[in-house]
mmCIF file of C-alpha atoms and ligand atoms in Angstrom:
data_model
loop_
_atom_site.group_PDB
_atom_site.id
_atom_site.type_symbol
_atom_site.label_atom_id
_atom_site.label_comp_id
_atom_site.label_asym_id
_atom_site.label_seq_id
_atom_site.Cartn_x
_atom_site.Cartn_y
_atom_site.Cartn_z
ATOM 1 C CA GLU A 1 0.000 0.000 0.000
ATOM 2 C CA GLY A 2 1.131 3.507 -0.610
ATOM 3 C CA LEU A 3 0.445 7.050 -1.622
ATOM 4 C CA ILE A 4 0.392 8.457 -5.157
ATOM 5 C CA VAL A 5 2.756 11.411 -5.076
ATOM 6 C CA LYS A 6 2.864 12.182 -8.769
ATOM 7 C CA ALA A 7 1.019 11.361 -11.993
ATOM 8 C CA LEU A 8 2.595 11.800 -15.379
ATOM 9 C CA SER A 9 1.925 10.448 -18.869
ATOM 10 C CA GLY A 10 -0.252 7.601 -17.700
ATOM 11 C CA TYR A 11 2.070 6.607 -14.876
ATOM 12 C CA TYR A 12 1.394 6.909 -11.175
ATOM 13 C CA TYR A 13 4.268 7.182 -8.746
ATOM 14 C CA VAL A 14 3.492 5.373 -5.520
ATOM 15 C CA LYS A 15 5.410 5.981 -2.349
ATOM 16 C CA ASP A 16 5.164 2.770 -0.366
ATOM 17 C CA ASP A 17 3.968 3.153 3.227
ATOM 18 C CA GLU A 18 7.004 1.193 4.406
ATOM 19 C CA ALA A 19 9.506 3.208 2.383
ATOM 20 C CA LEU A 20 11.919 5.510 4.151
ATOM 21 C CA PRO A 21 11.828 9.277 3.688
ATOM 22 C CA GLY A 22 13.581 10.112 0.445
ATOM 23 C CA GLU A 23 13.302 6.574 -0.898
ATOM 24 C CA ALA A 24 12.145 6.374 -4.514
ATOM 25 C CA SER A 25 8.538 5.819 -5.445
ATOM 26 C CA VAL A 26 7.351 2.919 -7.586
ATOM 27 C CA GLN A 27 6.294 3.682 -11.145
ATOM 28 C CA CYS A 28 2.869 2.150 -11.667
ATOM 29 C CA ARG A 29 0.235 1.764 -14.317
ATOM 30 C CA ALA A 30 -3.390 1.737 -13.294
ATOM 31 C CA ARG A 31 -5.606 -1.256 -13.872
ATOM 32 C CA GLY A 32 -7.791 -0.698 -16.927
ATOM 33 C CA VAL A 33 -10.940 -1.227 -14.912
ATOM 34 C CA PHE A 34 -10.593 2.243 -13.349
ATOM 35 C CA ARG A 35 -11.071 3.829 -16.742
ATOM 36 C CA ILE A 36 -14.199 1.782 -17.347
ATOM 37 C CA LYS A 37 -15.630 2.783 -14.001
ATOM 38 C CA GLY A 38 -14.695 6.396 -14.715
ATOM 39 C CA LYS A 39 -12.690 6.667 -11.553
ATOM 40 C CA SER A 40 -9.022 7.230 -12.236
ATOM 41 C CA PRO A 41 -6.408 7.449 -9.523
ATOM 42 C CA LEU A 42 -5.428 10.924 -8.350
ATOM 43 C CA VAL A 43 -2.340 12.320 -6.751
ATOM 44 C CA GLY A 44 -2.956 11.987 -3.027
ATOM 45 C CA ASP A 45 -4.813 8.695 -3.374
ATOM 46 C CA ARG A 46 -3.985 5.940 -0.973
ATOM 47 C CA VAL A 47 -3.752 2.812 -3.059
ATOM 48 C CA THR A 48 -3.001 -0.867 -3.083
ATOM 49 C CA TYR A 49 -0.592 -1.880 -5.775
ATOM 50 C CA ALA A 50 1.073 -5.051 -7.011
ATOM 51 C CA LEU A 51 4.682 -5.223 -8.127
ATOM 52 C CA THR A 52 5.242 -6.474 -11.650
ATOM 53 C CA GLU A 53 8.343 -8.205 -13.012
ATOM 54 C CA ASN A 54 10.190 -5.164 -14.294
ATOM 55 C CA GLY A 55 10.231 -3.369 -10.959
ATOM 56 C CA GLU A 56 7.173 -1.401 -11.885
ATOM 57 C CA GLY A 57 3.738 -1.819 -10.410
ATOM 58 C CA THR A 58 0.022 -1.880 -11.089
ATOM 59 C CA VAL A 59 -2.431 0.086 -8.991
ATOM 60 C CA THR A 60 -5.147 -2.401 -8.150
ATOM 61 C CA GLU A 61 -7.294 -0.507 -5.667
ATOM 62 C CA ILE A 62 -8.017 3.104 -4.772
ATOM 63 C CA HIS A 63 -8.891 3.560 -1.114
ATOM 64 C CA PRO A 64 -11.836 5.816 -0.198
ATOM 65 C CA ARG A 65 -10.995 9.537 -0.346
ATOM 66 C CA SER A 66 -11.585 11.912 2.528
ATOM 67 C CA THR A 67 -11.515 14.987 0.274
ATOM 68 C CA GLU A 68 -11.062 15.715 -3.395
ATOM 69 C CA LEU A 69 -9.826 19.109 -4.521
ATOM 70 C CA ILE A 70 -10.243 20.282 -8.070
ATOM 71 C CA ARG A 71 -7.555 22.972 -8.194
ATOM 72 C CA PRO A 72 -5.035 21.510 -7.734
ATOM 73 C CA GLN A 73 -6.513 18.103 -8.391
ATOM 74 C CA VAL A 74 -5.411 16.220 -5.294
ATOM 75 C CA ALA A 75 -7.175 13.678 -3.127
ATOM 76 C CA ASN A 76 -7.059 13.446 0.655
ATOM 77 C CA VAL A 77 -5.789 16.938 1.363
ATOM 78 C CA ASN A 78 -6.793 17.631 4.940
ATOM 79 C CA LEU A 79 -5.080 20.883 5.769
ATOM 80 C CA ALA A 80 -4.933 24.240 4.024
ATOM 81 C CA VAL A 81 -2.247 26.592 5.251
ATOM 82 C CA LEU A 82 -3.469 30.120 4.573
ATOM 83 C CA VAL A 83 -0.507 32.394 4.325
ATOM 84 C CA PHE A 84 -1.184 36.077 4.947
ATOM 85 C CA SER A 85 1.410 38.738 5.590
ATOM 86 C CA VAL A 86 0.674 41.335 8.233
ATOM 87 C CA LYS A 87 2.489 43.897 6.051
ATOM 88 C CA GLU A 88 3.705 44.130 2.477
ATOM 89 C CA PRO A 89 1.035 43.369 1.432
ATOM 90 C CA ASP A 90 -1.245 44.395 4.311
ATOM 91 C CA LEU A 91 -3.498 41.826 5.924
ATOM 92 C CA SER A 92 -6.782 41.580 4.032
ATOM 93 C CA LEU A 93 -9.567 40.047 6.100
ATOM 94 C CA ASN A 94 -11.833 40.137 3.071
ATOM 95 C CA LEU A 95 -9.498 37.854 1.157
ATOM 96 C CA LEU A 96 -8.964 35.677 4.223
ATOM 97 C CA ASP A 97 -12.710 35.156 4.595
ATOM 98 C CA LYS A 98 -12.948 34.305 0.930
ATOM 99 C CA PHE A 99 -10.312 31.602 1.321
ATOM 100 C CA LEU A 100 -12.093 30.293 4.399
ATOM 101 C CA VAL A 101 -15.374 29.973 2.514
ATOM 102 C CA HIS A 102 -13.696 27.745 -0.045
ATOM 103 C CA ILE A 103 -11.924 25.732 2.607
ATOM 104 C CA GLU A 104 -15.126 25.121 4.536
ATOM 105 C CA HIS A 105 -16.820 24.119 1.310
ATOM 106 C CA GLU A 106 -14.111 21.516 0.667
ATOM 107 C CA GLY A 107 -14.210 20.315 4.253
ATOM 108 C CA LEU A 108 -10.556 21.008 5.052
ATOM 109 C CA ASP A 109 -8.946 22.191 8.253
ATOM 110 C CA ALA A 110 -7.358 25.612 8.036
ATOM 111 C CA LEU A 111 -4.236 26.968 9.627
ATOM 112 C CA ILE A 112 -3.866 30.718 9.286
ATOM 113 C CA CYS A 113 -0.232 31.796 9.126
ATOM 114 C CA LEU A 114 0.383 35.475 9.756
ATOM 115 C CA THR A 115 3.788 36.112 8.226
ATOM 116 C CA LYS A 116 6.297 38.976 8.332
ATOM 117 C CA MET A 117 5.572 39.718 11.986
ATOM 118 C CA ASP A 118 9.042 41.279 12.161
ATOM 119 C CA LEU A 119 7.873 44.104 9.885
ATOM 120 C CA ILE A 120 5.641 45.519 12.616
ATOM 121 C CA ASP A 121 7.582 48.102 14.604
ATOM 122 C CA GLU A 122 7.601 47.794 18.376
ATOM 123 C CA ASP A 123 5.869 51.181 18.744
ATOM 124 C CA ASP A 124 3.319 50.642 15.983
ATOM 125 C CA THR A 125 0.489 49.900 18.373
ATOM 126 C CA ALA A 126 -2.224 50.237 15.724
ATOM 127 C CA ALA A 127 -0.688 47.522 13.545
ATOM 128 C CA ARG A 128 -0.056 45.316 16.550
ATOM 129 C CA GLU A 129 -3.634 45.701 17.710
ATOM 130 C CA ALA A 130 -4.988 44.860 14.262
ATOM 131 C CA VAL A 131 -3.021 41.602 14.288
ATOM 132 C CA GLU A 132 -4.082 40.792 17.857
ATOM 133 C CA ASN A 133 -7.726 41.420 16.966
ATOM 134 C CA ALA A 134 -7.550 39.244 13.886
ATOM 135 C CA LYS A 135 -5.877 36.496 15.864
ATOM 136 C CA ALA A 136 -8.504 36.661 18.615
ATOM 137 C CA LEU A 137 -11.347 36.696 16.106
ATOM 138 C CA TYR A 138 -10.262 33.677 14.085
ATOM 139 C CA THR A 139 -9.208 31.725 17.144
ATOM 140 C CA SER A 140 -12.641 32.309 18.662
ATOM 141 C CA ILE A 141 -14.283 30.970 15.497
ATOM 142 C CA GLY A 142 -12.185 27.823 15.862
ATOM 143 C CA TYR A 143 -9.302 28.312 13.454
ATOM 144 C CA GLU A 144 -5.666 27.806 14.313
ATOM 145 C CA VAL A 145 -3.604 30.959 13.949
ATOM 146 C CA LEU A 146 0.179 31.074 13.913
ATOM 147 C CA GLU A 147 2.410 34.153 13.831
ATOM 148 C CA THR A 148 5.626 33.721 11.894
ATOM 149 C CA SER A 149 8.730 35.552 10.825
ATOM 150 C CA SER A 150 10.849 33.668 8.363
ATOM 151 C CA PRO A 151 14.131 35.605 8.707
ATOM 152 C CA GLN A 152 13.999 35.064 12.487
ATOM 153 C CA GLY A 153 12.699 31.516 12.204
ATOM 154 C CA VAL A 154 9.702 32.374 14.393
ATOM 155 C CA GLY A 155 6.890 29.844 14.138
ATOM 156 C CA ALA A 156 8.836 27.504 11.879
ATOM 157 C CA ASP A 157 9.012 24.661 14.418
ATOM 158 C CA GLN A 158 5.307 24.808 15.230
ATOM 159 C CA LEU A 159 4.367 24.856 11.575
ATOM 160 C CA ARG A 160 6.634 21.937 10.734
ATOM 161 C CA GLU A 161 5.093 19.944 13.554
ATOM 162 C CA ARG A 162 1.581 20.772 12.407
ATOM 163 C CA LEU A 163 2.339 19.495 8.892
ATOM 164 C CA GLN A 164 3.449 16.139 10.211
ATOM 165 C CA GLY A 165 1.410 13.299 8.728
ATOM 166 C CA GLU A 166 -0.835 15.652 6.755
ATOM 167 C CA ILE A 167 -1.304 16.298 3.068
ATOM 168 C CA SER A 168 -1.383 20.081 2.893
ATOM 169 C CA VAL A 169 -1.868 22.816 0.378
ATOM 170 C CA PHE A 170 -0.418 26.265 0.828
ATOM 171 C CA SER A 171 -2.568 29.180 -0.233
ATOM 172 C CA GLY A 172 -2.106 32.909 -0.355
ATOM 173 C CA GLN A 173 -1.300 35.780 -2.665
ATOM 174 C CA SER A 174 2.079 35.875 -4.282
ATOM 175 C CA GLY A 175 4.638 37.743 -2.202
ATOM 176 C CA VAL A 176 3.147 36.915 1.196
ATOM 177 C CA GLY A 177 6.040 34.630 2.116
ATOM 178 C CA LYS A 178 5.019 31.061 1.254
ATOM 179 C CA SER A 179 8.396 30.105 -0.171
ATOM 180 C CA SER A 180 10.263 31.767 2.670
ATOM 181 C CA LEU A 181 8.196 29.834 5.197
ATOM 182 C CA LEU A 182 9.053 26.554 3.517
ATOM 183 C CA ASN A 183 12.707 27.388 3.489
ATOM 184 C CA ALA A 184 12.608 28.401 7.141
ATOM 185 C CA MET A 185 10.943 25.094 8.030
ATOM 186 C CA PHE A 186 12.973 22.761 5.875
ATOM 187 C CA PRO A 187 16.404 24.230 5.291
ATOM 188 C CA LYS A 188 17.738 20.742 4.627
ATOM 189 C CA LEU A 189 15.458 20.312 1.647
ATOM 190 C CA ASP A 190 16.959 23.418 0.146
ATOM 191 C CA LEU A 191 17.059 22.321 -3.455
ATOM 192 C CA LEU A 192 13.626 20.810 -3.327
ATOM 193 C CA THR A 193 12.095 23.688 -1.458
ATOM 194 C CA SER A 194 13.510 26.230 -3.851
ATOM 195 C CA GLU A 195 11.827 24.288 -6.634
ATOM 196 C CA ILE A 196 8.470 24.170 -4.903
ATOM 197 C CA SER A 197 9.057 27.700 -3.774
ATOM 198 C CA LEU A 198 9.266 28.844 -7.328
ATOM 199 C CA ARG A 199 6.011 27.175 -8.170
ATOM 200 C CA LEU A 200 4.263 28.317 -5.007
ATOM 201 C CA GLY A 201 5.397 31.890 -5.438
ATOM 202 C CA ARG A 202 4.315 32.262 -8.998
ATOM 203 C CA GLY A 203 1.122 34.157 -9.622
ATOM 204 C CA ARG A 204 -0.421 31.910 -12.226
ATOM 205 C CA HIS A 205 -0.237 28.168 -12.286
ATOM 206 C CA THR A 206 -0.672 25.301 -14.603
ATOM 207 C CA THR A 207 -2.127 22.703 -12.329
ATOM 208 C CA ARG A 208 -1.919 19.664 -14.562
ATOM 209 C CA HIS A 209 1.213 18.229 -13.036
ATOM 210 C CA VAL A 210 0.674 18.683 -9.372
ATOM 211 C CA GLU A 211 3.117 16.756 -7.274
ATOM 212 C CA LEU A 212 3.278 15.990 -3.573
ATOM 213 C CA VAL A 213 6.567 16.929 -1.995
ATOM 214 C CA GLU A 214 7.703 14.784 0.896
ATOM 215 C CA LEU A 215 8.656 16.795 3.924
ATOM 216 C CA GLY A 216 10.565 14.011 5.623
ATOM 217 C CA ASN A 217 8.347 14.017 8.715
ATOM 218 C CA GLY A 218 5.469 12.011 7.275
ATOM 219 C CA GLY A 219 3.927 15.141 5.820
ATOM 220 C CA TYR A 220 3.418 16.073 2.192
ATOM 221 C CA ILE A 221 2.595 19.364 0.570
ATOM 222 C CA ALA A 222 1.220 20.012 -2.884
ATOM 223 C CA ASP A 223 3.715 21.921 -5.001
ATOM 224 C CA THR A 224 0.906 24.077 -6.399
ATOM 225 C CA PRO A 225 -0.988 26.594 -4.304
ATOM 226 C CA GLY A 226 -4.560 25.751 -3.406
ATOM 227 C CA PHE A 227 -7.558 27.907 -4.176
ATOM 228 C CA SER A 228 -5.803 30.122 -6.682
ATOM 229 C CA GLN A 229 -9.169 30.790 -8.252
ATOM 230 C CA LEU A 230 -11.495 32.321 -5.734
ATOM 231 C CA ASP A 231 -14.629 32.828 -7.749
ATOM 232 C CA PHE A 232 -17.788 31.376 -6.293
ATOM 233 C CA LEU A 233 -18.857 29.462 -9.375
ATOM 234 C CA GLU A 234 -18.785 26.052 -7.731
ATOM 235 C CA LEU A 235 -20.746 27.177 -4.727
ATOM 236 C CA GLY A 236 -24.506 27.552 -4.389
ATOM 237 C CA VAL A 237 -25.576 30.792 -2.753
ATOM 238 C CA GLU A 238 -27.629 28.801 -0.234
ATOM 239 C CA GLU A 239 -24.425 27.076 0.895
ATOM 240 C CA LEU A 240 -22.623 30.292 1.765
ATOM 241 C CA GLY A 241 -23.987 30.582 5.303
ATOM 242 C CA SER A 242 -22.713 27.154 6.243
ATOM 243 C CA CYS A 243 -19.222 28.181 5.064
ATOM 244 C CA PHE A 244 -19.097 30.797 7.809
ATOM 245 C CA ARG A 245 -18.398 28.473 10.684
ATOM 246 C CA GLU A 246 -19.861 30.606 13.451
ATOM 247 C CA PHE A 247 -23.096 31.147 11.499
ATOM 248 C CA ALA A 248 -23.781 27.476 10.959
ATOM 249 C CA GLU A 249 -25.004 26.636 14.452
ATOM 250 C CA LEU A 250 -26.792 29.961 14.943
ATOM 251 C CA SER A 251 -28.761 29.505 11.747
ATOM 252 C CA GLU A 252 -30.530 26.480 13.188
ATOM 253 C CA GLY A 253 -32.375 28.916 15.424
ATOM 254 C CA CYS A 254 -33.404 31.289 12.626
ATOM 255 C CA LYS A 255 -37.172 31.637 12.284
ATOM 256 C CA PHE A 256 -37.185 30.733 8.600
ATOM 257 C CA ARG A 257 -35.607 27.713 7.052
ATOM 258 C CA GLY A 258 -33.149 28.764 4.388
ATOM 259 C CA CYS A 259 -32.769 32.142 6.109
ATOM 260 C CA THR A 260 -30.266 34.250 4.171
ATOM 261 C CA HIS A 261 -29.454 36.245 7.347
ATOM 262 C CA LEU A 262 -29.847 39.408 5.294
ATOM 263 C CA HIS A 263 -33.387 40.701 5.927
ATOM 264 C CA GLU A 264 -35.597 38.005 7.418
ATOM 265 C CA PRO A 265 -37.200 38.597 10.821
ATOM 266 C CA GLY A 266 -36.166 36.315 13.672
ATOM 267 C CA CYS A 267 -32.656 35.820 12.345
ATOM 268 C CA LYS A 268 -30.281 34.493 14.979
ATOM 269 C CA VAL A 269 -27.178 35.478 13.029
ATOM 270 C CA ARG A 270 -28.221 39.130 12.919
ATOM 271 C CA GLU A 271 -29.217 38.984 16.569
ATOM 272 C CA ALA A 272 -25.763 37.723 17.415
ATOM 273 C CA LEU A 273 -24.258 40.451 15.251
ATOM 274 C CA GLU A 274 -26.165 43.116 17.163
ATOM 275 C CA ALA A 275 -25.100 41.555 20.455
ATOM 276 C CA GLY A 276 -21.479 41.720 19.318
ATOM 277 C CA GLU A 277 -21.119 37.953 19.232
ATOM 278 C CA VAL A 278 -20.592 37.814 15.485
ATOM 279 C CA ALA A 279 -17.851 40.074 14.146
ATOM 280 C CA GLU A 280 -18.934 42.934 11.928
ATOM 281 C CA SER A 281 -16.181 42.195 9.423
ATOM 282 C CA ARG A 282 -17.355 38.617 9.039
ATOM 283 C CA TYR A 283 -20.967 39.606 8.533
ATOM 284 C CA LYS A 284 -20.009 42.362 6.107
ATOM 285 C CA HIS A 285 -17.989 39.925 4.023
ATOM 286 C CA TYR A 286 -20.787 37.379 4.106
ATOM 287 C CA ALA A 287 -23.223 39.946 2.728
ATOM 288 C CA ALA A 288 -20.737 41.090 0.089
ATOM 289 C CA PHE A 289 -19.971 37.533 -1.054
ATOM 290 C CA TYR A 290 -23.684 36.783 -1.169
ATOM 291 C CA GLN A 291 -24.226 39.720 -3.483
ATOM 292 C CA GLU A 292 -21.218 38.765 -5.582
ATOM 293 C CA MET A 293 -22.598 35.253 -6.030
ATOM 294 C CA LYS A 294 -26.025 36.547 -6.995
ATOM 295 C CA ASP A 295 -24.496 38.883 -9.566
ATOM 296 C CA LYS A 296 -22.418 36.087 -11.059
ATOM 297 C CA LYS A 297 -25.416 33.777 -11.317
ATOM 298 C CA ARG A 298 -27.241 36.455 -13.225
ATOM 299 C CA ARG A 299 -24.382 36.807 -15.667
ATOM 300 C CA TYR A 300 -23.818 33.133 -16.465
HETATM 301 P P1 GDP B 401 5.700 33.905 -1.947
HETATM 302 O O1 GDP B 401 5.482 34.575 -3.261
HETATM 303 O O2 GDP B 401 4.420 33.798 -1.183
HETATM 304 O O3 GDP B 401 6.397 32.590 -2.037
HETATM 305 O O4 GDP B 401 6.617 34.914 -1.083
HETATM 306 P P2 GDP B 401 8.192 34.873 -0.828
HETATM 307 O O5 GDP B 401 8.530 33.841 0.186
HETATM 308 O O6 GDP B 401 8.898 34.811 -2.121
HETATM 309 O O7 GDP B 401 8.426 36.291 -0.135
HETATM 310 C C1 GDP B 401 8.185 37.520 -0.809
HETATM 311 C C2 GDP B 401 9.095 38.577 -0.218
HETATM 312 O O8 GDP B 401 8.819 38.777 1.162
HETATM 313 C C3 GDP B 401 10.568 38.207 -0.291
HETATM 314 O O9 GDP B 401 11.310 39.378 -0.578
HETATM 315 C C4 GDP B 401 10.882 37.705 1.109
HETATM 316 O O10 GDP B 401 12.229 37.915 1.466
HETATM 317 C C5 GDP B 401 9.966 38.551 1.962
HETATM 318 N N1 GDP B 401 9.573 37.833 3.199
HETATM 319 C C6 GDP B 401 8.985 36.622 3.279
HETATM 320 N N2 GDP B 401 8.721 36.283 4.560
HETATM 321 C C7 GDP B 401 9.155 37.320 5.310
HETATM 322 C C8 GDP B 401 9.158 37.577 6.727
HETATM 323 O O11 GDP B 401 8.698 36.788 7.567
HETATM 324 N N3 GDP B 401 9.683 38.784 7.126
HETATM 325 C C9 GDP B 401 10.189 39.683 6.240
HETATM 326 N N4 GDP B 401 10.666 40.835 6.735
HETATM 327 N N5 GDP B 401 10.190 39.480 4.912
HETATM 328 C C10 GDP B 401 9.688 38.309 4.449
HETATM 329 ZN ZN1 ZN B 402 -30.769 33.978 9.727
#
């Protein structure tokens, strides 16, 4: 049994569960029956395979997937690392909430990495407060938040530990420090990380040849950033509320089923907003995304 770490030209590269870190993967073909059933193996699939005479293998069984991303097309990703710089570029909670909507929709865990903490001056209390508030807000909703500074190596150990045993995607605008984080965490993988770094840092991506990079601690990361396309085309507008984690439970108490939380009477989400229990920024973004989705639906 093993994990497909790469797919290329009809071959699947399977890293055996018993193999040591760094040990080569086995080049496999897939059994023809997968094509008939319309279910081909994906990078990230846990599979059973049989060795053939020439040292190659045949994938004989695809184990059930926990998740299945489309961009990049990877199975069994369970963690999205959302990389946001606190400066250069400034922290955008709007963009962060947009990422979180997509992550909730895919059913992944999220780790929010606030990078470039060293760029906030000691006496810049406004900037410091903004970061503290964001951290408190997202922690209270139930997300993990980690402050990092790559030149100082701050947060690198915690992040490396968190990636252990996970298949992760890194997400975030270009220039926020994704590559630097990787290099801070895995200096020994220098060559490899500079390669992934290049791909992660690039603005636009061809996602056809996604590959999982072994981190050496049982963790793997996709060499292509996740959620590089943040339109809402794959999401139904009625699903949006459930992608705001703190709204989901509240909405069970709303007077109307299918409450949009925008104008209906007896809305528990708006009640919580007025009581200060739901953050204004979150509600504002929800309403804006809702409108954006409606507008898109009209256009297509
Ligand atoms: P990516 O495009 O997301 O991979 O971003 P990079 O890792 O390439 O970083 C973009 C720029 O920000 C580079 O000039 C880095 O040196 C710088 N940078 C990244 N992380 C940090 C950090 O924690 N602190 C500071 N001061 N600069 C950083
Ligand atoms: Zn409501």
